[in-house]
Tab-separated table of C-alpha atoms in Angstrom:
chain	number	residue	atom	x	y	z
A	235	MET	CA	-22.418	81.929	155.490
A	236	THR	CA	-19.184	80.582	154.066
A	237	ASP	CA	-19.004	76.965	152.942
A	238	PRO	CA	-16.254	75.154	154.956
A	239	SER	CA	-15.044	73.279	151.889
A	240	THR	CA	-14.741	76.519	149.935
A	241	ALA	CA	-12.752	78.139	152.765
A	242	ALA	CA	-10.416	75.150	152.932
A	243	THR	CA	-9.889	75.250	149.198
A	244	GLY	CA	-9.095	78.968	149.328
A	245	ALA	CA	-6.618	78.471	152.142
A	246	ALA	CA	-4.922	75.693	150.215
A	247	VAL	CA	-4.663	77.868	147.130
A	248	THR	CA	-3.262	80.732	149.199
A	249	THR	CA	-0.710	78.417	150.825
A	250	THR	CA	0.310	76.968	147.464
A	251	ALA	CA	0.706	80.434	145.984
A	252	SER	CA	2.827	81.650	148.868
A	253	ASP	CA	5.001	78.522	148.622
A	254	SER	CA	5.428	79.144	144.904
A	255	VAL	CA	6.481	82.743	145.530
A	256	THR	CA	8.967	81.625	148.192
A	257	ALA	CA	10.409	78.971	145.879
A	258	ALA	CA	10.679	81.500	143.085
A	259	GLU	CA	12.515	83.881	145.388
A	260	HIS	CA	14.952	81.114	146.335
A	261	VAL	CA	15.554	80.270	142.704
A	262	GLU	CA	16.088	83.930	141.857
A	263	THR	CA	18.490	84.358	144.772
A	264	ALA	CA	20.407	81.241	143.802
A	265	GLY	CA	20.581	82.411	140.239
A	266	THR	CA	22.003	85.791	141.164
A	267	THR	CA	24.580	84.392	143.651
A	268	LYS	CA	28.055	84.599	142.138
A	269	PRO	CA	29.887	81.247	142.239
A	270	ARG	CA	33.178	81.142	144.102
A	271	SER	CA	36.378	81.125	142.072
A	272	LEU	CA	39.051	78.443	142.345
A	273	ALA	CA	41.202	80.712	144.519
A	274	SER	CA	38.389	81.562	146.956
A	275	ASP	CA	37.279	77.939	147.080
A	276	ALA	CA	40.858	76.827	147.807
A	277	TRP	CA	41.277	79.489	150.489
A	278	HIS	CA	38.011	78.382	152.123
A	279	ASP	CA	39.325	74.807	152.163
A	280	LEU	CA	42.776	75.815	153.410
A	281	ARG	CA	41.427	77.630	156.456
A	282	ARG	CA	39.948	74.373	157.717
A	283	ARG	CA	43.190	72.403	157.437
A	284	PRO	CA	45.338	72.128	160.610
A	285	LEU	CA	48.377	71.461	158.423
A	286	PHE	CA	47.994	74.841	156.756
A	287	ILE	CA	47.444	76.672	160.048
A	288	ILE	CA	50.506	75.135	161.716
A	289	SER	CA	52.831	75.644	158.748
A	290	GLY	CA	51.491	79.142	158.074
A	291	ALA	CA	52.052	80.202	161.685
A	292	LEU	CA	55.593	78.820	161.646
A	293	ILE	CA	56.412	80.545	158.345
A	294	LEU	CA	54.971	83.816	159.636
A	295	PHE	CA	57.214	83.547	162.696
A	296	ILE	CA	60.245	82.915	160.457
A	297	VAL	CA	59.407	85.895	158.245
A	298	VAL	CA	59.092	88.158	161.284
A	299	MET	CA	62.495	86.967	162.506
A	300	ALA	CA	64.022	87.763	159.136
A	301	ALA	CA	62.372	91.181	158.882
A	302	VAL	CA	62.921	92.460	162.430
A	303	PRO	CA	65.566	90.294	164.165
A	304	PHE	CA	66.251	92.986	166.747
A	305	LEU	CA	62.885	92.179	168.344
A	306	PHE	CA	64.285	88.822	169.450
A	307	THR	CA	67.825	89.780	170.477
A	308	SER	CA	69.858	92.919	171.097
A	309	VAL	CA	73.226	91.167	170.723
A	310	ASP	CA	75.447	91.956	167.746
A	311	PRO	CA	75.743	88.663	165.807
A	312	ASN	CA	79.297	89.518	164.721
A	313	PHE	CA	80.623	90.533	168.152
A	314	ALA	CA	83.432	88.074	168.984
A	315	ASP	CA	85.179	87.222	172.244
A	316	LEU	CA	87.688	84.384	171.989
A	317	GLY	CA	87.532	83.918	175.741
A	318	ARG	CA	84.029	82.436	175.270
A	319	SER	CA	84.982	80.198	172.330
A	320	ARG	CA	82.764	77.095	172.091
A	321	ASN	CA	81.119	77.704	175.473
A	322	GLY	CA	77.891	75.768	175.825
A	323	PRO	CA	74.346	77.075	176.335
A	324	SER	CA	73.774	79.139	179.460
A	325	ALA	CA	71.401	81.730	180.891
A	326	GLU	CA	73.475	84.461	179.276
A	327	ALA	CA	73.655	82.769	175.868
A	328	TRP	CA	70.766	80.328	175.314
A	329	PHE	CA	72.459	78.569	172.383
A	330	GLY	CA	76.054	79.015	173.554
A	331	TYR	CA	78.952	80.551	171.608
A	332	ASP	CA	80.676	79.564	168.372
A	333	LEU	CA	84.371	79.096	167.628
A	334	GLN	CA	85.067	82.849	167.666
A	335	GLY	CA	82.980	83.483	170.777
A	336	ARG	CA	79.947	84.901	168.947
A	337	ASP	CA	76.438	84.412	170.332
A	338	ILE	CA	74.845	81.519	168.431
A	339	PHE	CA	71.300	82.585	169.338
A	340	ALA	CA	71.836	86.037	167.835
A	341	ARG	CA	73.497	84.562	164.754
A	342	THR	CA	70.689	82.045	164.312
A	343	ILE	CA	68.071	84.813	164.449
A	344	TYR	CA	69.954	87.098	162.070
A	345	GLY	CA	70.863	84.179	159.808
A	346	THR	CA	67.194	83.754	158.951
A	347	ARG	CA	67.315	86.788	156.664
A	348	ALA	CA	70.081	85.630	154.308
A	349	SER	CA	68.726	82.091	154.075
A	350	LEU	CA	65.205	83.343	153.355
A	351	ILE	CA	66.393	85.891	150.779
A	352	VAL	CA	68.289	83.214	148.863
A	353	GLY	CA	65.322	80.849	148.968
A	354	ILE	CA	62.765	83.431	147.851
A	355	CYS	CA	64.909	84.941	145.081
A	356	ALA	CA	65.901	81.510	143.737
A	357	THR	CA	62.254	80.431	143.744
A	358	VAL	CA	61.071	83.560	141.932
A	359	LEU	CA	63.804	83.273	139.296
A	360	THR	CA	63.147	79.553	138.809
A	361	VAL	CA	59.415	80.099	138.359
A	362	LEU	CA	59.979	82.991	135.943
A	363	ILE	CA	62.350	80.969	133.744
A	364	GLY	CA	60.615	77.607	133.928
A	365	GLY	CA	57.075	79.002	133.949
A	366	THR	CA	57.626	81.219	130.916
A	367	LEU	CA	59.326	78.520	128.843
A	368	GLY	CA	56.778	75.894	129.878
A	369	LEU	CA	53.842	78.147	129.011
A	370	LEU	CA	55.256	78.926	125.568
A	371	ALA	CA	56.113	75.279	124.911
A	372	GLY	CA	52.644	74.107	125.901
A	373	PHE	CA	50.851	76.765	123.875
A	374	TYR	CA	52.796	76.684	120.608
A	375	GLY	CA	53.868	73.034	120.578
A	376	GLY	CA	55.689	71.798	117.500
A	377	TRP	CA	59.380	72.574	117.112
A	378	ILE	CA	59.262	75.186	119.889
A	379	ASP	CA	58.067	72.563	122.353
A	380	GLY	CA	60.644	70.085	121.084
A	381	LEU	CA	63.523	72.561	121.342
A	382	MET	CA	62.660	73.701	124.866
A	383	SER	CA	62.106	70.131	126.027
A	384	ARG	CA	65.524	69.048	124.731
A	385	ILE	CA	67.217	72.007	126.443
A	386	ALA	CA	65.434	71.058	129.670
A	387	ASP	CA	66.648	67.465	129.274
A	388	VAL	CA	70.242	68.705	129.066
A	389	PHE	CA	69.892	70.566	132.369
A	390	PHE	CA	68.082	67.583	133.870
A	391	GLY	CA	71.173	65.491	133.174
A	392	LEU	CA	73.388	67.756	135.279
A	393	PRO	CA	73.764	66.604	138.898
A	394	PHE	CA	72.849	69.513	141.162
A	395	VAL	CA	75.978	69.468	143.319
A	396	LEU	CA	78.335	68.995	140.365
A	397	GLY	CA	76.633	71.746	138.375
A	398	ALA	CA	76.765	74.131	141.323
A	399	ILE	CA	80.456	73.374	141.846
A	400	VAL	CA	81.210	74.153	138.186
A	401	ILE	CA	79.198	77.394	138.138
A	402	LEU	CA	80.346	78.780	141.479
A	403	SER	CA	83.993	77.744	141.069
A	404	SER	CA	84.202	79.193	137.565
A	405	PHE	CA	82.840	82.600	138.491
A	406	ARG	CA	84.716	82.810	141.771
A	407	ALA	CA	87.938	82.224	139.884
A	408	THR	CA	87.442	85.629	138.259
A	409	GLY	CA	87.809	87.309	141.650
A	410	SER	CA	84.149	87.769	142.706
A	411	THR	CA	84.440	88.064	146.466
A	412	SER	CA	81.830	90.624	147.531
A	413	VAL	CA	78.857	89.496	149.591
A	414	THR	CA	76.327	90.661	146.995
A	415	GLU	CA	78.106	88.909	144.132
A	416	ILE	CA	78.402	85.651	146.040
A	417	MET	CA	74.728	85.714	147.022
A	418	PHE	CA	73.776	86.503	143.413
A	419	LEU	CA	75.867	83.591	142.124
A	420	VAL	CA	74.265	81.182	144.599
A	421	ILE	CA	70.767	82.291	143.546
A	422	VAL	CA	71.567	82.011	139.835
A	423	SER	CA	73.240	78.606	140.177
A	424	ILE	CA	70.259	77.171	142.075
A	425	SER	CA	67.801	78.578	139.509
A	426	LEU	CA	69.761	77.412	136.455
A	427	LEU	CA	69.811	73.855	137.784
A	428	SER	CA	66.168	73.807	138.930
A	429	TRP	CA	64.058	75.497	136.235
A	430	PRO	CA	63.473	72.334	134.116
A	431	VAL	CA	61.196	70.886	136.811
A	432	CYS	CA	59.049	74.011	136.827
A	433	MET	CA	59.093	74.085	133.017
A	434	ARG	CA	57.674	70.564	132.761
A	435	ILE	CA	54.973	71.256	135.334
A	436	MET	CA	53.860	74.436	133.564
A	437	ARG	CA	54.059	72.770	130.138
A	438	SER	CA	51.712	69.965	131.221
A	439	ALA	CA	49.261	72.439	132.756
A	440	ALA	CA	49.400	74.655	129.656
A	441	ILE	CA	48.686	71.714	127.321
A	442	THR	CA	45.646	70.818	129.432
A	443	ALA	CA	44.405	74.416	129.508
A	444	LYS	CA	44.942	74.804	125.760
A	445	GLN	CA	42.399	72.052	125.080
A	446	GLN	CA	39.635	73.695	127.118
A	447	ASP	CA	36.571	75.225	125.476
A	448	TYR	CA	37.215	78.752	126.731
A	449	VAL	CA	40.583	78.831	124.956
A	450	LYS	CA	39.028	77.532	121.731
A	451	ALA	CA	36.268	80.129	122.041
A	452	ALA	CA	38.767	82.943	122.566
A	453	ARG	CA	40.700	81.812	119.511
A	454	ALA	CA	37.496	81.643	117.453
A	455	LEU	CA	36.594	85.198	118.520
A	456	GLY	CA	39.913	86.442	117.144
A	457	ALA	CA	41.939	86.891	120.329
A	458	ASN	CA	45.671	87.074	119.676
A	459	SER	CA	48.185	84.647	121.169
A	460	SER	CA	49.424	86.942	123.918
A	461	ARG	CA	45.894	87.612	125.148
A	462	ILE	CA	45.013	83.926	125.138
A	463	ILE	CA	48.189	83.058	127.061
A	464	LEU	CA	47.938	85.823	129.667
A	465	ARG	CA	44.174	86.114	130.130
A	466	HIS	CA	42.938	82.566	129.655
A	467	MET	CA	45.727	79.995	129.971
A	468	LEU	CA	48.008	81.428	132.657
A	469	PRO	CA	45.341	81.876	135.388
A	470	ASN	CA	44.144	78.308	134.853
A	471	ALA	CA	47.608	76.722	134.600
A	472	VAL	CA	49.374	78.440	137.488
A	473	ALA	CA	47.967	76.300	140.340
A	474	PRO	CA	50.429	73.374	140.089
A	475	VAL	CA	53.316	75.828	139.719
A	476	LEU	CA	52.287	77.530	142.968
A	477	VAL	CA	52.415	74.179	144.729
A	478	TYR	CA	55.871	73.504	143.281
A	479	ALA	CA	57.116	76.978	144.241
A	480	THR	CA	55.987	76.556	147.852
A	481	ILE	CA	57.822	73.268	148.259
A	482	ALA	CA	60.829	74.432	146.210
A	483	LEU	CA	61.339	77.469	148.456
A	484	GLY	CA	62.085	75.231	151.403
A	485	ALA	CA	64.265	72.985	149.257
A	486	PHE	CA	66.273	75.966	147.990
A	487	ILE	CA	66.921	77.145	151.540
A	488	GLY	CA	68.309	73.673	152.225
A	489	ALA	CA	70.340	73.837	148.988
A	490	GLU	CA	71.972	77.091	150.107
A	491	ALA	CA	72.960	75.447	153.381
A	492	SER	CA	74.390	72.463	151.494
A	493	LEU	CA	76.461	74.667	149.194
A	494	SER	CA	77.724	76.711	152.137
A	495	PHE	CA	78.632	73.524	153.982
A	496	LEU	CA	80.746	72.493	150.988
A	497	GLY	CA	82.434	75.902	150.977
A	498	LEU	CA	80.782	76.993	147.720
A	499	GLY	CA	77.877	79.099	148.949
A	500	LEU	CA	77.698	82.030	151.327
A	501	ARG	CA	80.554	82.635	153.748
A	502	ASP	CA	81.685	85.047	156.460
A	503	PRO	CA	80.922	87.831	157.086
A	504	VAL	CA	77.445	86.802	155.835
A	505	VAL	CA	75.330	85.383	158.660
A	506	SER	CA	73.248	82.438	157.452
A	507	TRP	CA	72.328	79.008	158.712
A	508	GLY	CA	74.456	77.391	156.034
A	509	VAL	CA	77.522	79.407	157.041
A	510	MET	CA	76.988	78.476	160.691
A	511	ILE	CA	76.631	74.781	159.868
A	512	SER	CA	79.737	74.945	157.697
A	513	GLY	CA	81.744	76.460	160.552
A	514	SER	CA	80.711	73.671	162.931
A	515	ARG	CA	81.705	70.658	160.837
A	516	ASP	CA	85.125	70.193	162.505
A	517	TYR	CA	83.739	70.466	166.041
A	518	ILE	CA	80.585	68.339	165.963
A	519	ARG	CA	81.882	65.887	168.564
A	520	VAL	CA	83.416	68.340	171.033
A	521	ALA	CA	80.836	71.141	170.619
A	522	PRO	CA	77.595	69.730	169.121
A	523	HIS	CA	75.662	72.891	169.984
A	524	LEU	CA	77.471	74.661	167.135
A	525	LEU	CA	75.531	72.462	164.705
A	526	LEU	CA	72.385	71.624	166.643
A	527	PHE	CA	70.610	74.977	166.799
A	528	PRO	CA	71.109	76.339	163.261
A	529	ALA	CA	70.350	72.865	161.876
A	530	ALA	CA	67.145	72.727	163.934
A	531	PHE	CA	65.965	76.090	162.581
A	532	LEU	CA	66.862	75.016	159.051
A	533	THR	CA	64.979	71.733	159.396
A	534	ALA	CA	61.899	73.415	160.865
A	535	THR	CA	61.836	75.981	158.050
A	536	VAL	CA	62.160	73.420	155.264
A	537	LEU	CA	59.518	71.240	156.912
A	538	ALA	CA	57.147	74.199	157.248
A	539	PHE	CA	57.319	75.014	153.538
A	540	VAL	CA	56.886	71.357	152.580
A	541	MET	CA	53.822	71.113	154.832
A	542	LEU	CA	52.428	74.311	153.341
A	543	GLY	CA	52.972	72.962	149.826
A	544	ASP	CA	51.154	69.744	150.699
A	545	ALA	CA	48.231	71.701	152.138
A	546	VAL	CA	48.006	73.936	149.053
A	547	ARG	CA	48.206	70.913	146.754
A	548	GLU	CA	45.361	69.167	148.575
A	549	ALA	CA	43.252	72.331	148.498
A	550	LEU	CA	43.759	72.933	144.774
A	551	ASP	CA	43.289	69.329	143.697
A	552	PRO	CA	39.566	68.377	143.708
A	553	LYS	CA	40.455	64.663	143.775
A	554	MET	CA	42.125	65.030	147.180
A	555	ARG	CA	39.321	66.887	148.962
């Protein structure tokens, strides 16, 4: 006959052993689970932010308009009928007609493409110039850092509008009148006047990354400079530049509209929001719809990219979570 105290002791030992095995399994599972990277952690945080969802949906809609504008309208944006000049919105033309009798709704939809192309290309070129120089300045330091910083200071001292006027007026005086050349000049002028901001952001991030243990370990193991920069510093210094690029894209779209309004940027026959706004400046009082609709699309686009940049910044910055 089994002693009750002995049976209770055996059951307790069995329970303790099973609990130990379960705990060990949990520890083993936790030890083998791969930690999430900064990108995956940021993406997980972004998906829970209403600001990111709203701005992302709006940007997706804008990109679709730029890629396939014929899904939204079948009207030729350049078809003109002077008999409809400055007619207001109606069931036939939701946004009305411009000075030459062209459908403003169709031109607004098709104008998304040129404005977005200028913004994206200017952003990419700005990040390439500023990011590369900032990464090199932060890594090497010394006279290289000093030289690049002084060059950036020179460009910082140039007012954006004045610098754009000088660049665009000088090159246009040589007879550059084709659509491609004008668009290229606008992109280059925006990038040349904007890269110092990106350079300083990347330089600060590179200096911080350079002082980390993994960079010192890579240097101690004999890794060359290019490997340290590309494999260790760049992935850990690119986050603030991504935030800047997101916000700058919207700002560059607005800059293209400003230059076109001043008569320095894109112009007919290019269809862009800036060109449409420029053509409406003499008729704002008598025909406000010429300005209202392209300006509304421009404002919504710039706001969407700014909101997206704020959401990305909050997701990448641990202090703001």
